[in-house]
mmCIF file of C-alpha atoms in Angstrom:
data_model
loop_
_atom_site.group_PDB
_atom_site.id
_atom_site.type_symbol
_atom_site.label_atom_id
_atom_site.label_comp_id
_atom_site.label_asym_id
_atom_site.label_seq_id
_atom_site.Cartn_x
_atom_site.Cartn_y
_atom_site.Cartn_z
ATOM 1 C CA MET F 1 87.235 42.637 5.153
ATOM 2 C CA THR F 2 87.389 38.996 4.130
ATOM 3 C CA LEU F 3 84.635 37.226 2.276
ATOM 4 C CA LYS F 4 83.902 35.144 5.376
ATOM 5 C CA ALA F 5 83.624 38.267 7.570
ATOM 6 C CA LEU F 6 81.373 39.951 5.005
ATOM 7 C CA GLY F 7 79.121 36.880 4.908
ATOM 8 C CA ALA F 8 78.902 36.810 8.723
ATOM 9 C CA PHE F 9 78.094 40.542 8.786
ATOM 10 C CA LEU F 10 75.340 40.162 6.158
ATOM 11 C CA PHE F 11 73.884 37.145 7.981
ATOM 12 C CA GLU F 12 73.779 39.057 11.306
ATOM 13 C CA THR F 13 72.212 42.060 9.577
ATOM 14 C CA PHE F 14 69.590 39.806 7.971
ATOM 15 C CA LYS F 15 68.763 38.248 11.372
ATOM 16 C CA LEU F 16 68.442 41.688 12.966
ATOM 17 C CA VAL F 17 66.096 42.911 10.226
ATOM 18 C CA LEU F 18 64.022 39.718 10.394
ATOM 19 C CA VAL F 19 63.633 39.851 14.185
ATOM 20 C CA SER F 20 62.758 43.564 13.988
ATOM 21 C CA LEU F 21 60.071 42.883 11.397
ATOM 22 C CA LEU F 22 58.677 39.983 13.427
ATOM 23 C CA ILE F 23 58.257 42.370 16.355
ATOM 24 C CA ILE F 24 57.202 45.570 14.580
ATOM 25 C CA VAL F 25 54.753 44.266 11.964
ATOM 26 C CA PRO F 26 52.335 42.533 14.389
ATOM 27 C CA ILE F 27 52.414 45.552 16.714
ATOM 28 C CA ARG F 28 51.656 47.911 13.810
ATOM 29 C CA TYR F 29 48.785 45.825 12.434
ATOM 30 C CA PHE F 30 47.194 44.478 15.620
ATOM 31 C CA VAL F 31 48.084 46.744 18.560
ATOM 32 C CA VAL F 32 48.562 50.372 17.469
ATOM 33 C CA GLN F 33 48.009 52.281 14.264
ATOM 34 C CA PRO F 34 49.259 55.693 13.125
ATOM 35 C CA PHE F 35 46.668 58.256 12.055
ATOM 36 C CA PHE F 36 46.958 61.736 10.525
ATOM 37 C CA VAL F 37 44.185 64.201 11.334
ATOM 38 C CA LEU F 38 42.683 65.601 8.138
ATOM 39 C CA GLY F 39 40.386 68.580 8.442
ATOM 40 C CA ALA F 40 39.105 70.867 11.183
ATOM 41 C CA SER F 41 36.304 68.752 12.690
ATOM 42 C CA MET F 42 38.184 68.019 15.942
ATOM 43 C CA GLU F 43 39.577 71.515 16.577
ATOM 44 C CA PRO F 44 40.669 72.735 19.054
ATOM 45 C CA THR F 45 41.540 69.283 20.482
ATOM 46 C CA PHE F 46 43.327 68.124 17.325
ATOM 47 C CA GLN F 47 44.540 70.219 14.407
ATOM 48 C CA ASN F 48 44.805 69.343 10.738
ATOM 49 C CA GLY F 49 48.087 67.436 10.305
ATOM 50 C CA ASP F 50 48.403 66.156 13.886
ATOM 51 C CA TYR F 51 49.961 62.680 13.996
ATOM 52 C CA LEU F 52 48.205 60.321 16.410
ATOM 53 C CA ILE F 53 48.799 56.790 17.656
ATOM 54 C CA ILE F 54 45.582 54.764 17.901
ATOM 55 C CA ASP F 55 45.112 51.996 20.486
ATOM 56 C CA GLU F 56 43.417 49.029 18.785
ATOM 57 C CA ILE F 57 43.522 46.676 21.798
ATOM 58 C CA SER F 58 41.483 48.435 24.526
ATOM 59 C CA TYR F 59 38.109 47.812 22.944
ATOM 60 C CA LEU F 60 38.773 44.088 22.524
ATOM 61 C CA THR F 61 38.355 43.691 26.284
ATOM 62 C CA GLY F 62 36.389 46.831 27.177
ATOM 63 C CA SER F 63 33.742 49.108 25.749
ATOM 64 C CA PRO F 64 34.076 52.624 24.369
ATOM 65 C CA LYS F 65 33.220 55.297 26.926
ATOM 66 C CA ARG F 66 31.595 58.685 26.677
ATOM 67 C CA GLY F 67 34.269 61.261 25.924
ATOM 68 C CA ASP F 68 36.645 58.835 24.186
ATOM 69 C CA VAL F 69 38.093 60.196 20.953
ATOM 70 C CA ILE F 70 37.932 57.366 18.442
ATOM 71 C CA VAL F 71 39.013 56.572 14.908
ATOM 72 C CA PHE F 72 36.558 54.570 12.833
ATOM 73 C CA HIS F 73 35.679 53.515 9.315
ATOM 74 C CA TYR F 74 33.123 55.914 7.855
ATOM 75 C CA PRO F 75 29.998 53.725 7.513
ATOM 76 C CA TYR F 76 29.218 54.879 3.960
ATOM 77 C CA ASN F 77 32.779 54.439 2.651
ATOM 78 C CA THR F 78 34.753 52.036 4.836
ATOM 79 C CA LYS F 79 38.032 52.963 3.104
ATOM 80 C CA GLN F 80 37.779 56.388 4.763
ATOM 81 C CA PHE F 81 38.752 56.920 8.401
ATOM 82 C CA TYR F 82 37.076 59.534 10.600
ATOM 83 C CA ILE F 83 37.981 60.840 14.039
ATOM 84 C CA LYS F 84 35.235 61.948 16.453
ATOM 85 C CA ARG F 85 34.318 62.011 20.141
ATOM 86 C CA ILE F 86 31.755 59.615 21.639
ATOM 87 C CA VAL F 87 28.876 61.565 23.211
ATOM 88 C CA GLY F 88 26.181 58.862 23.267
ATOM 89 C CA LEU F 89 26.358 55.221 24.362
ATOM 90 C CA PRO F 90 24.321 52.136 23.381
ATOM 91 C CA GLY F 91 20.709 52.204 24.552
ATOM 92 C CA GLU F 92 20.648 55.943 25.276
ATOM 93 C CA ILE F 93 18.402 58.682 23.963
ATOM 94 C CA LEU F 94 20.082 61.987 23.124
ATOM 95 C CA VAL F 95 18.165 65.234 22.789
ATOM 96 C CA LEU F 96 20.100 67.990 21.025
ATOM 97 C CA ASP F 97 18.785 71.546 21.182
ATOM 98 C CA ASP F 98 19.875 75.151 21.767
ATOM 99 C CA LYS F 99 20.742 74.355 25.409
ATOM 100 C CA GLY F 100 23.118 71.510 24.552
ATOM 101 C CA ILE F 101 22.851 67.729 24.757
ATOM 102 C CA THR F 102 20.562 65.918 27.189
ATOM 103 C CA VAL F 103 21.313 62.229 27.725
ATOM 104 C CA LYS F 104 18.577 59.839 28.871
ATOM 105 C CA ASN F 105 19.439 56.303 29.955
ATOM 106 C CA LYS F 106 18.446 53.610 32.488
ATOM 107 C CA GLU F 107 20.363 55.326 35.299
ATOM 108 C CA ASN F 108 18.952 58.779 34.431
ATOM 109 C CA PRO F 109 15.494 58.348 32.849
ATOM 110 C CA GLU F 110 14.775 62.086 33.239
ATOM 111 C CA GLY F 111 18.073 62.874 31.561
ATOM 112 C CA PHE F 112 21.162 64.896 32.401
ATOM 113 C CA ALA F 113 22.928 67.707 30.589
ATOM 114 C CA LEU F 114 26.130 66.486 28.981
ATOM 115 C CA SER F 115 29.105 68.390 30.374
ATOM 116 C CA GLU F 116 31.634 69.107 27.628
ATOM 117 C CA GLU F 117 34.635 70.753 29.274
ATOM 118 C CA TYR F 118 36.741 70.050 26.191
ATOM 119 C CA LEU F 119 34.753 72.614 24.183
ATOM 120 C CA PRO F 120 36.065 76.169 24.657
ATOM 121 C CA VAL F 121 32.763 77.843 23.752
ATOM 122 C CA LYS F 122 29.157 76.755 23.558
ATOM 123 C CA GLU F 123 28.627 75.168 20.177
ATOM 124 C CA GLU F 124 25.498 74.842 18.071
ATOM 125 C CA TYR F 125 24.009 71.360 18.201
ATOM 126 C CA GLY F 126 20.956 71.544 15.962
ATOM 127 C CA ASN F 127 17.579 70.224 17.051
ATOM 128 C CA MET F 128 17.146 66.472 16.991
ATOM 129 C CA THR F 129 16.532 63.369 19.055
ATOM 130 C CA ALA F 130 18.544 60.175 18.557
ATOM 131 C CA THR F 131 17.685 56.768 20.008
ATOM 132 C CA LEU F 132 20.683 54.437 20.018
ATOM 133 C CA GLY F 133 20.528 50.683 19.519
ATOM 134 C CA SER F 134 22.391 48.116 21.605
ATOM 135 C CA ASP F 135 25.572 48.404 19.482
ATOM 136 C CA GLU F 136 25.366 52.055 18.438
ATOM 137 C CA TYR F 137 27.264 55.178 19.476
ATOM 138 C CA PHE F 138 26.560 58.848 18.811
ATOM 139 C CA VAL F 139 29.744 60.632 17.750
ATOM 140 C CA MET F 140 30.466 64.308 17.148
ATOM 141 C CA GLY F 141 33.453 66.421 16.224
ATOM 142 C CA ASP F 142 34.621 68.967 18.800
ATOM 143 C CA ASN F 143 34.309 71.683 16.137
ATOM 144 C CA ARG F 144 30.573 71.191 15.757
ATOM 145 C CA ASP F 145 30.162 73.689 12.909
ATOM 146 C CA ALA F 146 32.789 71.916 10.747
ATOM 147 C CA SER F 147 31.957 68.291 11.513
ATOM 148 C CA SER F 148 30.159 65.637 9.500
ATOM 149 C CA ASP F 149 29.052 63.321 12.282
ATOM 150 C CA SER F 150 26.116 61.384 13.759
ATOM 151 C CA ARG F 151 23.893 64.448 13.415
ATOM 152 C CA ARG F 152 24.219 64.082 9.648
ATOM 153 C CA TRP F 153 24.623 60.354 8.957
ATOM 154 C CA GLY F 154 23.215 58.695 12.082
ATOM 155 C CA ALA F 155 24.523 56.466 14.834
ATOM 156 C CA LEU F 156 27.826 54.625 14.485
ATOM 157 C CA LYS F 157 27.734 50.842 14.860
ATOM 158 C CA ARG F 158 30.415 49.293 17.096
ATOM 159 C CA GLU F 159 31.804 47.192 14.226
ATOM 160 C CA PHE F 160 33.192 50.323 12.505
ATOM 161 C CA ILE F 161 35.328 51.466 15.461
ATOM 162 C CA VAL F 162 39.072 50.924 14.914
ATOM 163 C CA GLY F 163 40.334 52.218 18.258
ATOM 164 C CA LYS F 164 40.807 55.201 20.511
ATOM 165 C CA VAL F 165 43.419 57.921 20.470
ATOM 166 C CA LEU F 166 46.323 56.920 22.701
ATOM 167 C CA VAL F 167 48.948 59.606 21.991
ATOM 168 C CA ARG F 168 49.398 62.748 19.936
ATOM 169 C CA ALA F 169 52.937 62.131 18.669
ATOM 170 C CA PHE F 170 53.323 65.208 16.462
ATOM 171 C CA PRO F 171 53.742 68.146 16.612
ATOM 172 C CA PHE F 172 56.310 67.470 19.329
ATOM 173 C CA GLN F 173 55.481 70.593 21.361
ATOM 174 C CA LYS F 174 51.875 69.322 21.697
ATOM 175 C CA MET F 175 52.750 65.672 22.400
ATOM 176 C CA GLU F 176 50.435 64.159 25.026
ATOM 177 C CA ALA F 177 48.718 60.951 26.080
ATOM 178 C CA PHE F 178 44.919 60.654 26.160
#
C-alpha cells in the first residue's frame, strides 16, 4: 500500500467515524437511553439485569399514561435512576387498602378499582390515601413487597421523569416492545 493510498484510507475511515458519531451521539443523548434494571421491584415484568431502551421523546409531546413503565430520577438523589409503573395521574386521589387501589378523578368522582392485569397475584398495597397535584404521578413497582415507591416517598413530580420503556433488548429470548 502506498503512502497516498494509506492517507486516503485513513481519511475515509475518519469521515466514516465522524459521520457515525454525528448520528449516534444525538440519538443516544436526546432520543433513547439504555437502562439496566437493578433489583427486584419490577418483577415479574422486568428482572434484575434486564437491558432496556428508554424512549425520551414521547413525553415531550404527550403525557405519561396510567400503566406506563417509566424511568425517572429518584427525587431524593437525582443521580439515581428508578423504574416503576404509573398508577396515578395528576389531579387524582388514590385510596390504597386491602382490596386494591381505588382511583377517584373528575370523570369518576365515586372512584373505580384499578385493574392490574400485569400483576400475577394480588399484592399488598398498605392503607393510605394520596392526593396528587397538577404535575404529580403515583408510581409503584410491580413487585409491591420489594418496591420503594410513592407509598414510601410520595408522589413523583413530572420534572423527574426521563422517559418510558420502549424495548427490552436483553435477554434476547425475552426481547419485546412495550
